[in-house]
Structure formats: structure tokens, C-alpha cells
PDB file of C-alpha atoms in Angstrom:
ATOM      1  CA  MET A 251      14.855  50.439 -17.139  1.00 54.00           C
ATOM      2  CA  GLY A 252      13.842  47.210 -18.857  1.00 67.00           C
ATOM      3  CA  SER A 253      12.852  46.672 -22.424  1.00 84.00           C
ATOM      4  CA  ILE A 254       9.262  46.405 -23.622  1.00 90.00           C
ATOM      5  CA  SER A 255       7.662  43.285 -25.039  1.00 93.00           C
ATOM      6  CA  ASP A 256       7.568  42.592 -28.769  1.00 93.00           C
ATOM      7  CA  LYS A 257       3.788  43.004 -28.694  1.00 94.00           C
ATOM      8  CA  ASP A 258       4.031  46.458 -27.100  1.00 94.00           C
ATOM      9  CA  PHE A 259       6.776  47.441 -29.546  1.00 92.00           C
ATOM     10  CA  ASN A 260       4.675  46.404 -32.551  1.00 93.00           C
ATOM     11  CA  THR A 261       1.685  48.293 -31.151  1.00 94.00           C
ATOM     12  CA  THR A 262       3.843  51.397 -30.767  1.00 92.00           C
ATOM     13  CA  LEU A 263       5.120  51.098 -34.340  1.00 92.00           C
ATOM     14  CA  ALA A 264       1.554  50.772 -35.622  1.00 94.00           C
ATOM     15  CA  SER A 265       0.571  53.886 -33.633  1.00 94.00           C
ATOM     16  CA  VAL A 266       3.311  55.921 -35.299  1.00 95.00           C
ATOM     17  CA  HIS A 267       1.536  55.616 -38.639  1.00 94.00           C
ATOM     18  CA  SER A 268      -1.524  57.451 -37.340  1.00 94.00           C
ATOM     19  CA  MET A 269       0.299  60.243 -35.462  1.00 95.00           C
ATOM     20  CA  SER A 270       0.056  63.918 -36.315  1.00 96.00           C
ATOM     21  CA  GLN A 271       3.158  65.953 -37.177  1.00 97.00           C
ATOM     22  CA  ASP A 272       3.287  67.388 -33.633  1.00 97.00           C
ATOM     23  CA  GLN A 273       3.053  63.912 -32.118  1.00 96.00           C
ATOM     24  CA  VAL A 274       5.822  62.602 -34.383  1.00 96.00           C
ATOM     25  CA  ASN A 275       8.030  65.556 -33.415  1.00 97.00           C
ATOM     26  CA  ALA A 276       7.395  64.893 -29.723  1.00 97.00           C
ATOM     27  CA  LEU A 277       8.239  61.211 -30.221  1.00 96.00           C
ATOM     28  CA  VAL A 278      11.470  62.062 -32.058  1.00 97.00           C
ATOM     29  CA  ASP A 279      12.467  64.406 -29.216  1.00 98.00           C
ATOM     30  CA  ALA A 280      11.777  61.652 -26.670  1.00 96.00           C
ATOM     31  CA  ILE A 281      13.880  59.165 -28.662  1.00 95.00           C
ATOM     32  CA  LYS A 282      16.786  61.611 -28.909  1.00 95.00           C
ATOM     33  CA  LEU A 283      16.631  62.222 -25.156  1.00 95.00           C
ATOM     34  CA  ARG A 284      16.584  58.477 -24.456  1.00 93.00           C
ATOM     35  CA  ARG A 285      19.618  57.953 -26.702  1.00 90.00           C
ATOM     36  CA  THR A 286      21.480  60.732 -24.883  1.00 88.00           C
ATOM     37  CA  HIS A 287      20.773  59.070 -21.538  1.00 90.00           C
ATOM     38  CA  MET A 288      21.866  55.680 -22.871  1.00 89.00           C
ATOM     39  CA  HIS A 289      25.162  57.096 -24.181  1.00 87.00           C
ATOM     40  CA  ARG A 290      25.854  58.918 -20.911  1.00 88.00           C
ATOM     41  CA  ASP A 291      25.106  55.782 -18.893  1.00 89.00           C
ATOM     42  CA  ALA A 292      27.535  53.869 -21.109  1.00 90.00           C
ATOM     43  CA  VAL A 293      30.289  56.450 -20.437  1.00 92.00           C
ATOM     44  CA  HIS A 294      29.700  56.256 -16.680  1.00 91.00           C
ATOM     45  CA  GLY A 295      30.277  52.505 -16.813  1.00 91.00           C
ATOM     46  CA  LEU A 296      33.774  52.970 -18.257  1.00 95.00           C
ATOM     47  CA  ASN A 297      36.976  54.271 -16.688  1.00 96.00           C
ATOM     48  CA  ILE A 298      40.201  55.743 -18.014  1.00 97.00           C
ATOM     49  CA  GLY A 299      42.699  52.911 -18.309  1.00 97.00           C
ATOM     50  CA  ASP A 300      40.067  50.237 -19.024  1.00 97.00           C
ATOM     51  CA  ARG A 301      41.020  47.752 -21.732  1.00 98.00           C
ATOM     52  CA  VAL A 302      38.124  47.719 -24.229  1.00 97.00           C
ATOM     53  CA  LYS A 303      37.160  46.601 -27.708  1.00 97.00           C
ATOM     54  CA  PHE A 304      34.739  47.683 -30.410  1.00 96.00           C
ATOM     55  CA  THR A 305      33.899  46.838 -34.002  1.00 95.00           C
ATOM     56  CA  GLY A 306      35.349  49.273 -36.550  1.00 89.00           C
ATOM     57  CA  ARG A 307      33.687  50.478 -39.739  1.00 89.00           C
ATOM     58  CA  ARG A 308      35.184  47.653 -41.772  1.00 93.00           C
ATOM     59  CA  GLY A 309      33.973  45.019 -39.338  1.00 93.00           C
ATOM     60  CA  ASP A 310      37.340  44.534 -37.632  1.00 94.00           C
ATOM     61  CA  THR A 311      37.475  44.116 -33.859  1.00 96.00           C
ATOM     62  CA  ILE A 312      39.696  46.847 -32.453  1.00 96.00           C
ATOM     63  CA  THR A 313      41.179  46.652 -28.959  1.00 97.00           C
ATOM     64  CA  GLY A 314      42.729  49.466 -26.953  1.00 97.00           C
ATOM     65  CA  THR A 315      42.833  51.442 -23.729  1.00 98.00           C
ATOM     66  CA  ILE A 316      40.542  54.339 -22.792  1.00 98.00           C
ATOM     67  CA  THR A 317      42.591  57.528 -22.454  1.00 98.00           C
ATOM     68  CA  LYS A 318      39.776  60.076 -22.160  1.00 97.00           C
ATOM     69  CA  LYS A 319      36.053  60.226 -21.427  1.00 96.00           C
ATOM     70  CA  ALA A 320      33.657  62.799 -22.876  1.00 92.00           C
ATOM     71  CA  ILE A 321      29.907  63.222 -22.484  1.00 89.00           C
ATOM     72  CA  LYS A 322      28.919  60.494 -24.978  1.00 89.00           C
ATOM     73  CA  ASN A 323      32.242  59.275 -26.407  1.00 93.00           C
ATOM     74  CA  VAL A 324      35.551  57.840 -25.285  1.00 96.00           C
ATOM     75  CA  ILE A 325      39.017  58.171 -26.778  1.00 97.00           C
ATOM     76  CA  ILE A 326      40.690  54.790 -27.231  1.00 98.00           C
ATOM     77  CA  ASP A 327      44.431  54.390 -27.822  1.00 98.00           C
ATOM     78  CA  THR A 328      45.054  51.254 -29.875  1.00 95.00           C
ATOM     79  CA  GLY A 329      48.806  51.663 -30.056  1.00 95.00           C
ATOM     80  CA  ALA A 330      48.499  52.342 -33.786  1.00 93.00           C
ATOM     81  CA  GLY A 331      46.345  55.440 -33.329  1.00 95.00           C
ATOM     82  CA  LYS A 332      43.559  56.995 -31.306  1.00 97.00           C
ATOM     83  CA  TRP A 333      39.869  56.530 -31.990  1.00 96.00           C
ATOM     84  CA  ARG A 334      36.937  58.678 -30.815  1.00 96.00           C
ATOM     85  CA  VAL A 335      34.170  56.139 -30.322  1.00 94.00           C
ATOM     86  CA  PRO A 336      30.592  56.284 -28.971  1.00 93.00           C
ATOM     87  CA  ALA A 337      30.684  54.664 -25.538  1.00 93.00           C
ATOM     88  CA  SER A 338      27.590  52.607 -26.362  1.00 91.00           C
ATOM     89  CA  ILE A 339      29.523  50.398 -28.835  1.00 94.00           C
ATOM     90  CA  VAL A 340      32.452  49.698 -26.485  1.00 95.00           C
ATOM     91  CA  THR A 341      32.755  46.499 -24.452  1.00 94.00           C
ATOM     92  CA  ASN A 342      35.363  45.295 -21.979  1.00 92.00           C
ATOM     93  CA  ALA A 343      38.200  43.358 -23.614  1.00 86.00           C
TER      94      ALA A 343
END
């Protein structure tokens, strides 16, 4: 699925301001579902044993090997410890 244009995005943002509570709730549910699908797609693109990297909380680039896959996250062994990381922030090293 491709991304939408900046014009369409801005129109959508403007529409949010005039939505009812029920419409906002429906939109939030749709966004949560989309995020779930994006995280799952990210996990499916990774394999145990892949060498990957991600940016840690302090801004450091951390490199390691995937040892386990979950629904939305992966476990990465860095040699100095294991990290449970959302698959969507992981890239191939």
C-alpha cells in the first residue's frame, strides 16, 4: 500500500477537527489496526539469525543478531545483552 499525497494528508488532518466523538474513536481504531499490520509486516520481513541494527533510546546505533521473533517485536542479541525491540525500527546491518 502506498502513501497518500501531502495534500490528501492535510485534508484528512483538517477533517479530524470537525469529527464527532464516535468518528474520532473509529479513526483511532483504524490507526491502531494499521499500526498492528505494519508491525507484523516488519516481523515477516526478518528472520532469526539476521544481522540487524536499530537506534537505542540514547541515540546510539546498536547492532546484533535476531534470536527470536514475536508478533510485533524481535529479540536481538548484541553480545552485551538482549534487547526486545519493535520490528518496525530494525534495519539490516
